[in-house]
PDB file of C-alpha atoms in Angstrom:
ATOM      1  CA  MET A 277       7.306  -6.693 -10.646  1.00 55.00           C
ATOM      2  CA  ARG A 278       7.939  -5.693 -14.267  1.00 53.00           C
ATOM      3  CA  ASN A 279       4.201  -5.281 -14.843  1.00 54.00           C
ATOM      4  CA  LEU A 280       4.016  -3.006 -11.823  1.00 56.00           C
ATOM      5  CA  ILE A 281       6.758  -0.835 -13.268  1.00 52.00           C
ATOM      6  CA  ARG A 282       5.041  -0.826 -16.650  1.00 51.00           C
ATOM      7  CA  LEU A 283       1.848   0.479 -15.081  1.00 52.00           C
ATOM      8  CA  ILE A 284       3.774   3.187 -13.248  1.00 54.00           C
ATOM      9  CA  VAL A 285       5.192   4.358 -16.569  1.00 49.00           C
ATOM     10  CA  LEU A 286       1.661   4.648 -17.886  1.00 49.00           C
ATOM     11  CA  LEU A 287       0.755   6.763 -14.868  1.00 55.00           C
ATOM     12  CA  SER A 288       3.077   9.410 -16.169  1.00 48.00           C
ATOM     13  CA  GLY A 289       0.650   9.887 -19.072  1.00 49.00           C
ATOM     14  CA  ILE A 290      -2.070  10.882 -16.639  1.00 49.00           C
ATOM     15  CA  ILE A 291       0.197  13.271 -14.843  1.00 49.00           C
ATOM     16  CA  MET A 292       1.174  15.055 -18.044  1.00 47.00           C
ATOM     17  CA  PHE A 293      -1.922  17.226 -17.709  1.00 46.00           C
ATOM     18  CA  SER A 294      -0.162  19.362 -15.084  1.00 47.00           C
ATOM     19  CA  PRO A 295       0.995  22.162 -17.437  1.00 50.00           C
ATOM     20  CA  VAL A 296      -2.567  22.591 -18.765  1.00 51.00           C
ATOM     21  CA  TYR A 297      -3.973  23.815 -15.447  1.00 49.00           C
ATOM     22  CA  SER A 298      -3.447  27.133 -13.748  1.00 52.00           C
ATOM     23  CA  ASP A 299      -3.020  27.163  -9.978  1.00 57.00           C
ATOM     24  CA  GLU A 300      -6.713  27.967  -9.538  1.00 63.00           C
ATOM     25  CA  ASP A 301      -7.849  25.113 -11.782  1.00 72.00           C
ATOM     26  CA  LEU A 302      -5.722  22.343 -10.317  1.00 80.00           C
ATOM     27  CA  PRO A 303      -7.623  19.127  -9.640  1.00 87.00           C
ATOM     28  CA  SER A 304      -7.918  17.960  -6.047  1.00 91.00           C
ATOM     29  CA  VAL A 305      -5.446  15.486  -4.595  1.00 93.00           C
ATOM     30  CA  ASN A 306      -8.246  12.916  -4.482  1.00 94.00           C
ATOM     31  CA  ASP A 307      -8.896  13.390  -8.200  1.00 92.00           C
ATOM     32  CA  VAL A 308      -5.215  12.969  -9.031  1.00 90.00           C
ATOM     33  CA  SER A 309      -4.803   9.944  -6.751  1.00 92.00           C
ATOM     34  CA  SER A 310      -7.980   8.374  -8.112  1.00 92.00           C
ATOM     35  CA  ALA A 311      -6.785   8.879 -11.692  1.00 89.00           C
ATOM     36  CA  ILE A 312      -3.429   7.289 -10.853  1.00 85.00           C
ATOM     37  CA  VAL A 313      -5.116   4.272  -9.254  1.00 90.00           C
ATOM     38  CA  GLU A 314      -7.633   3.795 -12.063  1.00 89.00           C
ATOM     39  CA  SER A 315      -4.931   4.056 -14.702  1.00 84.00           C
ATOM     40  CA  ALA A 316      -2.746   1.606 -12.800  1.00 83.00           C
ATOM     41  CA  LYS A 317      -5.586  -0.891 -12.538  1.00 89.00           C
ATOM     42  CA  ARG A 318      -6.455  -0.603 -16.242  1.00 87.00           C
ATOM     43  CA  SER A 319      -2.810  -0.885 -17.243  1.00 84.00           C
ATOM     44  CA  LEU A 320      -2.272  -3.936 -15.104  1.00 85.00           C
ATOM     45  CA  LEU A 321      -5.604  -5.744 -15.449  1.00 89.00           C
ATOM     46  CA  GLY A 322      -7.108  -4.465 -18.675  1.00 86.00           C
ATOM     47  CA  GLU A 323     -10.677  -3.226 -18.861  1.00 83.00           C
ATOM     48  CA  LYS A 324     -12.395  -6.203 -17.242  1.00 81.00           C
ATOM     49  CA  GLY A 325      -9.619  -7.814 -15.239  1.00 83.00           C
ATOM     50  CA  LYS A 326      -9.843  -8.432 -11.530  1.00 90.00           C
ATOM     51  CA  PHE A 327      -7.391  -8.795  -8.689  1.00 92.00           C
ATOM     52  CA  PRO A 328      -5.337 -10.693  -7.704  1.00 92.00           C
ATOM     53  CA  PHE A 329      -2.797 -10.251 -10.461  1.00 92.00           C
ATOM     54  CA  SER A 330       0.050 -12.773 -10.405  1.00 90.00           C
ATOM     55  CA  THR A 331       3.563 -12.002 -11.568  1.00 87.00           C
ATOM     56  CA  LYS A 332       6.027 -14.528 -12.986  1.00 89.00           C
ATOM     57  CA  ASP A 333       7.815 -14.879  -9.645  1.00 89.00           C
ATOM     58  CA  GLY A 334       4.580 -15.827  -7.864  1.00 92.00           C
ATOM     59  CA  THR A 335       4.006 -12.457  -6.211  1.00 93.00           C
ATOM     60  CA  GLU A 336       0.388 -11.356  -6.313  1.00 94.00           C
ATOM     61  CA  ILE A 337      -0.799  -7.783  -6.490  1.00 94.00           C
ATOM     62  CA  THR A 338      -4.085  -8.041  -4.628  1.00 95.00           C
ATOM     63  CA  ASN A 339      -5.267  -4.435  -4.856  1.00 96.00           C
ATOM     64  CA  ILE A 340      -4.345  -0.869  -5.667  1.00 95.00           C
ATOM     65  CA  SER A 341      -6.219   1.903  -3.877  1.00 96.00           C
ATOM     66  CA  TYR A 342      -5.732   5.410  -2.519  1.00 96.00           C
ATOM     67  CA  ASN A 343      -6.495   7.527   0.491  1.00 95.00           C
ATOM     68  CA  SER A 344      -5.992  11.211  -0.222  1.00 93.00           C
ATOM     69  CA  ASN A 345      -2.331  11.543  -1.233  1.00 94.00           C
ATOM     70  CA  ASN A 346      -1.316   7.940  -0.548  1.00 96.00           C
ATOM     71  CA  ILE A 347      -1.337   5.279  -3.250  1.00 95.00           C
ATOM     72  CA  LEU A 348      -1.538   1.809  -1.676  1.00 97.00           C
ATOM     73  CA  PHE A 349      -0.220  -1.301  -3.413  1.00 95.00           C
ATOM     74  CA  GLU A 350      -1.097  -4.574  -1.699  1.00 97.00           C
ATOM     75  CA  PHE A 351       1.060  -7.630  -2.346  1.00 96.00           C
ATOM     76  CA  LYS A 352       1.044 -11.288  -1.365  1.00 97.00           C
ATOM     77  CA  ILE A 353       4.626 -12.448  -1.212  1.00 97.00           C
ATOM     78  CA  PRO A 354       5.232 -16.186  -1.895  1.00 96.00           C
ATOM     79  CA  SER A 355       7.669 -16.459   0.988  1.00 96.00           C
ATOM     80  CA  ASP A 356       7.810 -15.996   4.726  1.00 96.00           C
ATOM     81  CA  SER A 357       8.693 -12.631   6.230  1.00 95.00           C
ATOM     82  CA  GLN A 358      12.145 -13.790   7.351  1.00 95.00           C
ATOM     83  CA  SER A 359      13.257 -14.970   3.894  1.00 95.00           C
ATOM     84  CA  ILE A 360      12.517 -11.782   1.971  1.00 93.00           C
ATOM     85  CA  LEU A 361      12.545  -8.680   4.131  1.00 95.00           C
ATOM     86  CA  ALA A 362      10.098  -5.886   3.334  1.00 95.00           C
ATOM     87  CA  GLN A 363      12.904  -3.323   3.285  1.00 95.00           C
ATOM     88  CA  TYR A 364      14.546  -5.240   0.416  1.00 95.00           C
ATOM     89  CA  LEU A 365      11.281  -5.293  -1.518  1.00 95.00           C
ATOM     90  CA  THR A 366      10.778  -1.585  -0.876  1.00 95.00           C
ATOM     91  CA  GLU A 367      14.345  -0.800  -1.944  1.00 96.00           C
ATOM     92  CA  ASP A 368      13.845  -2.804  -5.149  1.00 93.00           C
ATOM     93  CA  LEU A 369      10.694  -0.776  -5.857  1.00 91.00           C
ATOM     94  CA  ARG A 370      12.564   2.466  -5.081  1.00 94.00           C
ATOM     95  CA  ILE A 371      15.257   1.614  -7.632  1.00 94.00           C
ATOM     96  CA  ARG A 372      12.684   0.680 -10.259  1.00 87.00           C
ATOM     97  CA  PHE A 373      10.589   3.799  -9.614  1.00 86.00           C
ATOM     98  CA  ASN A 374      13.752   5.917  -9.771  1.00 91.00           C
ATOM     99  CA  LYS A 375      14.487   4.593 -13.267  1.00 89.00           C
ATOM    100  CA  GLU A 376      10.919   5.253 -14.391  1.00 82.00           C
ATOM    101  CA  PHE A 377      10.107   8.553 -12.643  1.00 81.00           C
ATOM    102  CA  CYS A 378      13.240  10.599 -12.204  1.00 89.00           C
ATOM    103  CA  HIS A 379      13.747  11.573 -15.843  1.00 89.00           C
ATOM    104  CA  ASN A 380      10.211  13.026 -16.073  1.00 86.00           C
ATOM    105  CA  GLU A 381      10.241  16.485 -14.500  1.00 88.00           C
ATOM    106  CA  ASN A 382       6.495  17.048 -15.025  1.00 85.00           C
ATOM    107  CA  LEU A 383       5.669  13.820 -13.218  1.00 82.00           C
ATOM    108  CA  ILE A 384       8.016  14.665 -10.349  1.00 86.00           C
ATOM    109  CA  ASN A 385       6.530  18.158 -10.050  1.00 86.00           C
ATOM    110  CA  VAL A 386       2.968  16.841  -9.861  1.00 85.00           C
ATOM    111  CA  LEU A 387       3.790  14.089  -7.371  1.00 88.00           C
ATOM    112  CA  ASN A 388       5.722  16.584  -5.234  1.00 89.00           C
ATOM    113  CA  HIS A 389       3.003  19.252  -5.509  1.00 90.00           C
ATOM    114  CA  TYR A 390       0.380  16.833  -4.230  1.00 93.00           C
ATOM    115  CA  ASP A 391       2.841  15.170  -1.831  1.00 94.00           C
ATOM    116  CA  ILE A 392       1.837  11.762  -3.185  1.00 93.00           C
ATOM    117  CA  SER A 393       3.491   8.802  -1.486  1.00 95.00           C
ATOM    118  CA  PHE A 394       3.464   5.137  -2.353  1.00 95.00           C
ATOM    119  CA  ILE A 395       2.594   2.728   0.440  1.00 97.00           C
ATOM    120  CA  PHE A 396       3.183  -0.991   0.112  1.00 97.00           C
ATOM    121  CA  ARG A 397       1.486  -3.690   2.138  1.00 98.00           C
ATOM    122  CA  PHE A 398       3.408  -6.957   1.942  1.00 97.00           C
ATOM    123  CA  GLU A 399       1.514 -10.025   3.165  1.00 98.00           C
ATOM    124  CA  TYR A 400       3.726 -13.069   3.638  1.00 97.00           C
ATOM    125  CA  THR A 401       2.995 -16.793   3.796  1.00 97.00           C
ATOM    126  CA  ASP A 402       3.546 -16.712   7.583  1.00 97.00           C
ATOM    127  CA  ASN A 403       0.552 -14.302   7.767  1.00 96.00           C
ATOM    128  CA  ARG A 404       2.701 -11.323   8.716  1.00 97.00           C
ATOM    129  CA  ILE A 405       1.776  -8.039   7.102  1.00 97.00           C
ATOM    130  CA  VAL A 406       4.653  -5.599   6.789  1.00 97.00           C
ATOM    131  CA  PRO A 407       4.342  -2.072   5.381  1.00 97.00           C
ATOM    132  CA  GLY A 408       6.754  -0.120   3.240  1.00 96.00           C
ATOM    133  CA  MET A 409       6.586   3.468   2.031  1.00 96.00           C
ATOM    134  CA  LEU A 410       8.288   5.654  -0.558  1.00 95.00           C
ATOM    135  CA  SER A 411       8.010   9.392  -1.080  1.00 94.00           C
ATOM    136  CA  MET A 412       9.310  11.254  -4.106  1.00 91.00           C
ATOM    137  CA  ASN A 413      12.166  12.541  -1.918  1.00 91.00           C
ATOM    138  CA  GLU A 414      13.253   8.933  -1.477  1.00 94.00           C
ATOM    139  CA  ILE A 415      12.603   7.865  -5.055  1.00 93.00           C
ATOM    140  CA  CYS A 416      14.361  10.822  -6.706  1.00 92.00           C
ATOM    141  CA  PRO A 417      16.627  12.341  -4.045  1.00 89.00           C
ATOM    142  CA  GLU A 418      18.769  14.053  -6.678  1.00 81.00           C
ATOM    143  CA  MET A 419      15.727  16.007  -7.926  1.00 72.00           C
ATOM    144  CA  ASN A 420      14.743  17.462  -4.549  1.00 59.00           C
TER     145      ASN A 420
END
């Protein structure tokens, strides 16, 4: 999980371009989402790394992708779906993202402008797949 948070911090570097553009020159949501995903992959895997990426607790990040304004993180959780509930995993991610995002006004403005949400797909050992989702309103409620 720490590596995931580290890569999110690096995403803020990509988003820093926001003040450089005028409203007419803003990149498309697909360009921004693609840049976030590519930066996340490079930060997590390095230049030639491949998924899955295993964390110390045995969780695997199996892919990071996007669809328009949704960034999708896919996880394999080393437990069954009754032992570790998806809402607890999502809440843990919300707290971590809050610590990393909410002090960076430029990042918040860009993510809000493009209405970018983070979707999580948790696959458990009992073959259940459970989604989770976070918007910037949920991550940084005090900023909205």
